[in-house]
Each structure stands twice: as C-alpha cells, then as structure tokens.
Coordinates of C-alpha atoms and ligand atoms in Angstrom, one line a residue:
M1 CA 120.4 89.9 148.1
R2 CA 120.9 93.2 146.0
K3 CA 120.2 96.7 147.1
T4 CA 120.0 99.8 145.1
G5 CA 122.1 102.7 146.2
R6 CA 120.6 104.6 143.1
R7 CA 117.3 106.2 142.3
G8 CA 114.9 104.2 140.4
T9 CA 113.6 100.6 140.5
A10 CA 115.0 98.7 143.5
L11 CA 116.1 95.2 142.9
I12 CA 114.9 93.4 146.1
A13 CA 115.6 90.1 147.5
V14 CA 113.9 89.1 150.8
G15 CA 116.5 88.6 153.4
A16 CA 116.7 84.9 154.5
G17 CA 114.9 84.4 157.9
L18 CA 113.6 88.0 158.1
T19 CA 110.4 88.7 156.4
L20 CA 107.8 91.4 157.3
V21 CA 104.1 91.0 156.3
L22 CA 103.4 93.7 153.7
T23 CA 101.7 96.6 155.0
A24 CA 98.1 97.5 154.3
C25 CA 98.0 101.3 154.9
G26 CA 99.8 104.0 156.6
A27 CA 99.5 105.5 160.0
N28 CA 99.0 109.0 158.4
S29 CA 96.7 107.8 155.7
S30 CA 93.5 109.4 156.5
G31 CA 92.3 110.9 153.3
G32 CA 90.6 114.4 153.2
G33 CA 87.0 115.2 153.4
G34 CA 85.1 116.1 150.4
G35 CA 83.4 113.8 147.8
A36 CA 84.8 112.6 144.6
G37 CA 84.6 115.5 142.2
S38 CA 82.1 117.1 144.4
S39 CA 81.9 120.7 143.4
S40 CA 82.1 123.5 146.1
P41 CA 78.4 124.0 147.3
S42 CA 79.0 127.6 146.0
A43 CA 79.5 126.6 142.4
G44 CA 77.5 129.0 140.4
A45 CA 76.3 130.7 143.5
G46 CA 78.9 133.5 143.6
G47 CA 78.3 136.9 142.2
G48 CA 81.5 137.5 140.3
A49 CA 83.5 136.0 137.4
K50 CA 83.5 132.2 137.3
V51 CA 86.9 130.6 138.3
G52 CA 87.6 126.9 137.8
V53 CA 89.8 125.0 140.2
V54 CA 90.8 121.3 139.7
L55 CA 92.7 119.6 142.5
P56 CA 94.7 116.3 141.9
D57 CA 93.5 113.8 144.4
T58 CA 92.5 112.9 148.0
A59 CA 94.7 110.0 148.5
S60 CA 98.4 111.3 148.2
S61 CA 97.8 113.9 150.9
A62 CA 95.0 115.0 153.3
R63 CA 95.9 118.6 152.3
Y64 CA 93.7 118.9 149.1
E65 CA 90.3 118.4 150.8
S66 CA 91.2 119.4 154.4
F67 CA 93.0 122.6 153.5
D68 CA 93.3 123.6 149.7
R69 CA 89.6 123.3 149.0
P70 CA 88.2 125.3 151.9
L71 CA 90.9 127.9 151.8
L72 CA 90.7 128.4 147.9
D73 CA 86.9 128.6 148.2
K74 CA 87.2 131.3 151.0
A75 CA 89.9 133.2 149.2
L76 CA 88.3 133.3 145.7
R77 CA 84.8 134.4 147.1
A78 CA 86.8 137.2 149.1
E79 CA 88.0 138.3 145.7
G80 CA 84.3 138.6 144.5
L81 CA 84.9 135.5 142.4
D82 CA 82.5 132.5 141.7
P83 CA 84.7 129.4 142.5
D84 CA 83.9 125.9 141.1
I85 CA 86.2 123.6 142.9
Q86 CA 86.6 120.0 141.8
N87 CA 88.9 117.0 142.6
A88 CA 90.2 114.7 139.9
Q89 CA 90.6 111.8 142.4
G90 CA 94.1 111.0 140.9
D91 CA 92.4 110.1 137.6
V92 CA 94.0 112.0 134.5
Q93 CA 90.9 111.5 132.3
K94 CA 88.8 112.9 135.1
F95 CA 91.1 115.8 135.4
S96 CA 90.9 116.5 131.7
A97 CA 87.1 116.1 131.6
L98 CA 86.6 118.4 134.6
A99 CA 88.7 121.1 133.0
D100 CA 87.0 120.8 129.7
G101 CA 83.7 121.3 131.4
M102 CA 85.0 124.4 133.1
I103 CA 86.3 125.8 129.7
N104 CA 82.9 125.2 128.2
N105 CA 81.3 126.8 131.0
G106 CA 83.2 129.9 130.3
V107 CA 85.4 130.3 133.4
K108 CA 87.5 133.5 133.3
V109 CA 90.5 131.8 134.9
L110 CA 91.6 128.1 135.4
I111 CA 93.6 127.1 138.3
L112 CA 95.2 123.7 137.9
D113 CA 96.9 121.4 140.4
A114 CA 97.4 118.4 138.0
P115 CA 97.9 114.6 138.8
N116 CA 100.8 114.7 136.4
T117 CA 102.6 117.3 134.2
D118 CA 101.5 115.9 130.9
V119 CA 97.7 116.1 131.6
G120 CA 98.3 119.6 133.1
A121 CA 100.2 120.8 129.9
A122 CA 97.4 119.4 127.7
V123 CA 94.7 121.1 129.5
E124 CA 96.7 124.5 129.4
K125 CA 96.8 124.1 125.5
K126 CA 93.1 123.9 125.4
A127 CA 92.6 126.8 127.7
Q128 CA 95.0 129.0 125.8
A129 CA 93.0 128.2 122.7
A130 CA 89.9 129.3 124.4
G131 CA 91.6 132.6 125.7
I132 CA 91.4 131.5 129.4
P133 CA 94.6 132.3 131.4
T134 CA 95.7 129.4 133.6
I135 CA 97.6 129.4 136.9
D136 CA 99.7 126.4 137.9
Y137 CA 98.7 125.9 141.5
D138 CA 101.4 124.2 143.8
R139 CA 102.7 121.9 141.0
L140 CA 104.3 123.4 137.8
N141 CA 103.1 121.5 134.5
L142 CA 106.5 121.1 132.7
G143 CA 106.2 121.7 129.0
G144 CA 102.9 123.6 129.6
S145 CA 101.9 127.1 128.8
S146 CA 100.5 128.3 132.1
D147 CA 100.5 132.1 132.5
Y148 CA 101.4 131.9 136.2
Y149 CA 102.8 129.6 138.7
V150 CA 102.0 129.8 142.5
S151 CA 103.6 127.5 144.9
F152 CA 106.3 127.3 147.7
D153 CA 110.0 127.3 147.1
N154 CA 109.8 123.4 146.6
T155 CA 113.7 122.9 146.5
K156 CA 113.7 124.7 149.9
V157 CA 111.1 122.1 151.1
G158 CA 113.4 119.4 150.3
A159 CA 116.4 121.1 151.9
L160 CA 114.4 121.5 155.2
Q161 CA 113.5 117.8 154.9
G162 CA 117.4 117.1 154.6
Q163 CA 118.2 119.3 157.4
G164 CA 115.5 117.7 159.6
L165 CA 117.0 114.2 158.9
V166 CA 120.5 115.3 159.8
Q167 CA 119.3 117.1 162.9
G168 CA 117.5 114.1 164.1
L169 CA 120.4 111.6 163.4
A170 CA 122.5 113.8 165.7
G171 CA 125.7 113.0 164.1
K172 CA 125.5 109.3 164.1
Q173 CA 128.3 108.2 161.9
G174 CA 127.3 106.0 158.9
A175 CA 123.8 106.3 159.7
Q176 CA 121.8 104.1 157.1
V177 CA 119.2 106.1 155.2
I178 CA 116.1 104.9 153.0
E179 CA 114.6 107.4 150.7
I180 CA 110.9 107.1 149.9
E181 CA 110.2 110.0 147.4
G182 CA 107.4 111.7 145.5
A183 CA 106.0 110.8 142.2
A184 CA 108.2 111.2 139.2
T185 CA 105.3 112.6 137.3
D186 CA 105.1 115.4 139.8
N187 CA 107.7 118.2 139.2
N188 CA 107.5 118.9 143.0
G189 CA 108.7 115.5 143.9
T190 CA 111.8 116.2 141.7
L191 CA 112.3 119.5 143.4
F192 CA 112.0 118.0 147.0
Y193 CA 114.5 115.3 146.0
E194 CA 116.8 117.8 144.5
G195 CA 116.6 120.0 147.7
Q196 CA 117.2 117.1 150.0
Q197 CA 120.3 116.1 148.0
T198 CA 121.8 119.5 148.5
V199 CA 122.1 118.4 152.2
V200 CA 122.5 114.6 152.4
G201 CA 124.3 114.3 149.0
P202 CA 127.8 115.5 150.4
L203 CA 127.2 113.2 153.5
Y204 CA 126.6 110.1 151.4
K205 CA 129.7 110.9 149.4
S206 CA 131.8 111.4 152.7
G207 CA 130.4 108.2 154.3
A208 CA 128.8 110.3 157.1
L209 CA 125.6 108.8 155.9
K210 CA 124.9 105.6 154.0
L211 CA 122.2 105.5 151.3
V212 CA 120.6 102.0 151.5
A213 CA 117.9 102.5 148.7
S214 CA 115.7 105.3 147.1
Q215 CA 112.5 105.1 145.1
R216 CA 110.0 107.7 143.6
I217 CA 106.7 106.3 144.5
P218 CA 104.1 106.5 141.5
N219 CA 101.1 108.9 142.4
W220 CA 102.6 109.3 145.9
D221 CA 100.6 106.2 146.7
N222 CA 100.9 105.8 150.4
Q223 CA 100.3 102.1 150.5
A224 CA 102.9 101.5 147.7
G225 CA 105.3 103.7 149.7
G226 CA 104.9 101.5 152.7
T227 CA 105.4 98.3 150.7
T228 CA 108.4 99.6 148.9
F229 CA 110.0 100.8 152.3
E230 CA 109.3 97.3 153.8
Q231 CA 111.0 95.6 151.0
F232 CA 114.0 97.9 151.4
L233 CA 114.1 97.4 155.0
T234 CA 113.9 93.6 154.6
A235 CA 116.6 93.5 152.1
N236 CA 118.7 95.5 154.4
G237 CA 118.4 93.0 157.2
G238 CA 115.8 95.2 159.1
K239 CA 118.3 97.9 159.8
V240 CA 117.5 101.6 159.1
D241 CA 118.5 104.8 161.1
G242 CA 116.6 107.4 159.0
V243 CA 113.9 107.6 156.3
L244 CA 113.6 110.6 153.9
A245 CA 109.7 110.4 153.4
A246 CA 108.6 113.0 151.0
N247 CA 105.3 113.8 152.8
D248 CA 103.3 113.1 155.8
G249 CA 101.2 110.4 153.9
L250 CA 104.3 108.5 153.0
A251 CA 105.8 108.9 156.5
G252 CA 102.7 107.4 157.9
A253 CA 103.1 104.4 155.8
V254 CA 106.6 104.0 156.9
I255 CA 105.7 104.4 160.5
T256 CA 103.3 101.7 160.3
V257 CA 106.0 99.3 159.0
L258 CA 108.5 100.3 161.7
K259 CA 105.8 99.7 164.4
K260 CA 106.0 96.0 163.5
T261 CA 109.5 95.7 164.8
G262 CA 109.3 98.4 167.5
Q263 CA 111.6 100.7 165.5
N264 CA 109.1 103.5 165.4
G265 CA 110.4 106.5 167.3
K266 CA 114.0 105.1 167.0
A267 CA 114.4 105.7 163.2
I268 CA 114.2 109.4 162.1
V269 CA 111.3 109.9 159.8
T270 CA 110.8 113.2 157.8
G271 CA 107.5 114.3 156.2
Q272 CA 105.7 117.4 154.6
D273 CA 102.3 119.1 154.8
A274 CA 101.9 119.5 158.5
T275 CA 98.6 117.3 158.2
P276 CA 96.8 116.5 161.4
D277 CA 98.0 112.8 161.2
G278 CA 101.6 113.9 160.5
L279 CA 101.5 116.2 163.5
Q280 CA 100.2 113.6 165.8
A281 CA 103.0 111.4 164.7
I282 CA 105.4 114.0 165.6
L283 CA 103.8 114.5 169.0
R284 CA 103.9 110.8 169.6
G285 CA 107.7 110.8 168.6
D286 CA 107.2 108.4 165.7
Q287 CA 107.9 111.2 163.0
Y288 CA 110.8 113.7 163.6
M289 CA 109.7 116.5 161.5
T290 CA 107.3 117.9 158.9
V291 CA 107.4 121.0 156.5
F292 CA 104.6 123.3 157.1
K293 CA 103.4 125.1 154.0
P294 CA 100.7 127.6 155.1
I295 CA 98.0 126.7 152.4
S296 CA 96.2 129.8 153.4
D297 CA 99.0 131.9 151.9
E298 CA 99.2 129.8 148.8
A299 CA 95.3 129.9 148.3
N300 CA 95.2 133.8 148.9
A301 CA 98.1 134.3 146.5
A302 CA 96.3 132.2 143.7
A303 CA 93.0 134.0 144.4
K304 CA 94.4 137.5 144.1
L305 CA 96.1 136.6 140.9
A306 CA 92.9 135.1 139.6
G307 CA 91.1 138.3 140.7
A308 CA 93.4 140.4 138.6
L309 CA 93.3 138.1 135.6
A310 CA 89.5 137.9 135.7
K311 CA 89.4 141.8 135.4
G312 CA 91.9 141.6 132.5
D313 CA 94.5 143.4 134.7
K314 CA 97.6 141.7 133.3
A315 CA 99.9 144.2 134.8
G316 CA 98.4 143.8 138.2
A317 CA 98.8 140.1 137.9
D318 CA 102.5 140.6 136.7
A319 CA 103.1 143.0 139.8
Q320 CA 102.2 140.1 142.1
A321 CA 104.2 137.3 140.5
T322 CA 107.6 138.8 140.9
A323 CA 109.5 135.6 141.1
S324 CA 110.5 133.4 138.1
T325 CA 110.6 129.5 137.6
Q326 CA 112.4 127.9 134.7
D327 CA 110.1 125.3 132.8
T328 CA 113.2 123.2 131.7
K329 CA 111.0 121.2 129.3
A330 CA 109.3 124.1 127.5
N331 CA 112.5 126.2 128.0
R332 CA 110.5 129.2 129.3
A333 CA 110.6 131.3 132.5
V334 CA 107.2 131.2 134.2
K335 CA 106.0 134.3 136.3
S336 CA 105.7 132.9 139.8
V337 CA 104.8 133.5 143.4
L338 CA 107.0 131.4 145.5
L339 CA 106.2 131.1 149.2
T340 CA 108.4 130.3 152.2
P341 CA 108.1 126.7 153.8
I342 CA 108.8 126.2 157.6
L343 CA 110.6 123.2 159.4
I344 CA 108.3 121.8 162.1
T345 CA 109.9 119.6 164.8
K346 CA 108.1 118.6 167.9
D347 CA 108.9 121.8 169.8
K348 CA 107.5 123.9 167.0
V349 CA 104.0 122.1 166.4
K350 CA 102.3 124.9 168.4
Q351 CA 103.1 127.3 165.5
V352 CA 101.0 125.4 163.2
V353 CA 98.0 125.6 165.6
D354 CA 98.6 129.2 166.4
Q355 CA 98.6 130.0 162.7
G356 CA 95.2 128.5 162.4
S357 CA 96.1 125.7 160.0
V358 CA 94.9 123.0 162.3
K359 CA 93.0 123.1 165.8
A360 CA 94.4 121.6 169.0
S361 CA 91.4 119.2 168.8
D362 CA 92.7 117.9 165.5
I363 CA 96.0 116.7 167.0
C364 CA 95.6 116.6 170.7
V365 CA 94.1 113.1 171.2
S366 CA 94.6 110.4 173.9
E367 CA 98.1 109.3 172.7
T368 CA 99.3 113.0 172.3
Q369 CA 97.5 114.9 175.2
A370 CA 100.6 114.8 177.6
A371 CA 102.8 116.2 174.7
C372 CA 100.2 118.9 174.0
D373 CA 100.0 119.9 177.7
Q374 CA 103.8 119.9 177.8
L375 CA 104.0 122.2 174.8
G376 CA 101.0 124.3 175.8
I377 CA 98.9 123.4 172.8
K378 CA 95.3 124.0 173.7
Ligands
GAL1 C1 103.1 117.7 146.1 C2 102.6 118.8 147.1 C3 102.9 118.3 148.5 C4 102.3 116.9 148.7 C5 102.4 116.0 147.7 C6 101.4 114.8 147.7 O1 103.0 118.2 144.8 O2 103.3 120.0 146.8 O3 102.5 119.2 149.5 O4 101.0 117.1 149.2 O5 102.2 116.6 146.3 O6 100.3 115.1 147.2

C-alpha cells in the first residue's frame, strides 16, 4: 500500500479487507439555480451601457447561481448599467463563445470568472484587441491582460481554513490530515493551498500533524473529490482526524464518505463559500468551519469598477483598485480590489444570516432547527 505525502497524483492501493463503496455525490452538492447559459432576464433591458459577465460553472460551488448572478445583476443595474450575465457550465469552449458574443455585441466592459486561467487569458486578448476593458472577477487569469482584478484575499482564505482545522483538532498530537484541494487550473486553488500551508506546513514538519495525502481536484468536481478522499481514507486504513477541503462542495462530498463509517462529526472538515448546504453541515456538526466571502461586497466592487470604466473614467477606476496582485506568469502587477474573508464556525453562523447572504429558512431545517434555536437564528 503506498500513500502520498506530496501534492499531485496519489498512488493508491485499496487496503486489504477494508473497502468503501465509491461515493455518488456530496452532501453539499446541490447546484445553484439558473439554467445552462441562461442570460439574466434583463439582458438588453437595462438603460445604460452593456456589460458582459461570464461565470464559470454551477457544479463546483452553489455560489455562482445562488449568490454571484443575482448580486451582480442588482449591483450592475444600480450603477445604471445593462448586464448580460451568462454561465459557461464548466465548458471552456462555451466560455469563449459566450465572451465572443458579448464582444461582438459591443459590451463596454467584460467581467470574467473563467473555468481556467488559459481560456480567461485568451478571451482577454480578444477583448483588448476590441478595445474593451476587462475585469478578472474572483479568479485571476495568470498570463492574461485584464485591466483589473476583484476578489478576496485568497491566501488569507486558505490561512483561515488552516486555522479552522487546527482549532478543531484542539491540539491532538500527530493528527492525521487529508487535503482535498481546488483545481490546479484555478489560481485561487493555488492561493488557498499556499495560505493553508502557512499554518499547517510547520505543524507537518514538527510532527504535530501528519499529512496522509493531498490532491488538487480537476474542475473542483465534487464527486471526484469524494472519490479521491475515499481512496485516500481506504489506503490509510480508514483513519483520518482532519480534512482540509477547499470549499463547501468538496466538504460535502467528504462528509458523505465519512457518514458511511460513522466518522462524520468526528473528523474535522473545513470548507469555503458559506453556502446553505455548507452552513447546514456546520449546524449538524459534520463540518467544522467555512469561510464567508460576502459576495455582495465582491459584486458591488466589480460593478463600481465597471461603472467607471463604462464612462471611460480610468482615474476613477484606478482610485478604487488600490491593491496590487502579481501575475507571476505574465510578470505584471494587476490593479486589484481585495476584500476580507471571514472564518465561520458554528457559533458564528448567525453572522451570515444577519448579513443577509442566506435566510434562516435556507439553513434551519428539521435536522438543524435545534441548533438554530440555540444560536438565536430565526
Ligand atoms: C474558487 C472560488 C471559491 C470556490 C471555488 C469553487 O475560485 O474563489 O469561492 O467557489 O472556486 O468554485
């Protein structure tokens, strides 16, 4: 039986006598609303300058259709702009075709959240040739030419995940950890991982924690994440104390596997996005923490930037994007707006409801009602 302590492809042998049926889907896997490539009902209906938005998918995280789409539509309209919001459904060709359509339709600004950095960079080249400013939304397209980048401090997101894991393990010496990480084609996945390692790296080195296995999951595919986790768990004789899951979708897939052996609620599982499913898992005690990234702040920042750019007010846009992010591939500094992420454990879930990101009815269901009552969530 071989295990990998390194990132990358895990060499797995199924442990003798202990096999787990491969999982079908994750507990947090509900996709967002919104149809494949459905444009916002308002496309063409707004009064102001046309702004195109292309979102990456609906499967990796419920956020894009549940949060990003409605909040971007609202924020762009509040800026007097005419949003056309589409979702590439994880398909790079579709992403490119949707962006081409928007460029040909003469959008004044293009807001991109690409399925991978290469297709994002390619679209930016075409937009630049057409004289259309671009904003990298949430994900930086390495090697690209975007004019601005609006996101959260994603290294900080990873550090909060590492802190949450350590807090949950409560000093258990030699705790065994499995890492189920974000897509290697998503620069955020790399930043989350790097942020986590600032916390857990020294603990692996000292032996306080033991890294069992680690893998970046292509396209953040929740099912693949669950299958990979199951293989790592089997290869480790069914033993795990903590799981660094890079977002709530992957966390849900991990929890589904843990439920098969009654380890849910015992192993410490991290997440990100504060989705309704992720928050329910935290209220049930199956997930230890998530990272709340108020998408309303991200959408508002992108809309304000787009509003300035649509008016040709570059100075005004620059005055908003006062941070800077290094694109290590294109070797350029990108003017940025970087927002602050928030660590959410069970005692803090009410904050997410109070901020308006989710409703109590989204997370207080039969299994979690007692926890909601105890926490004053209503
Ligand atoms: C990341 C994003 C996270 C998470 C993940 C899965 O790029 O920043 O919030 O949603 O994608 O889609």
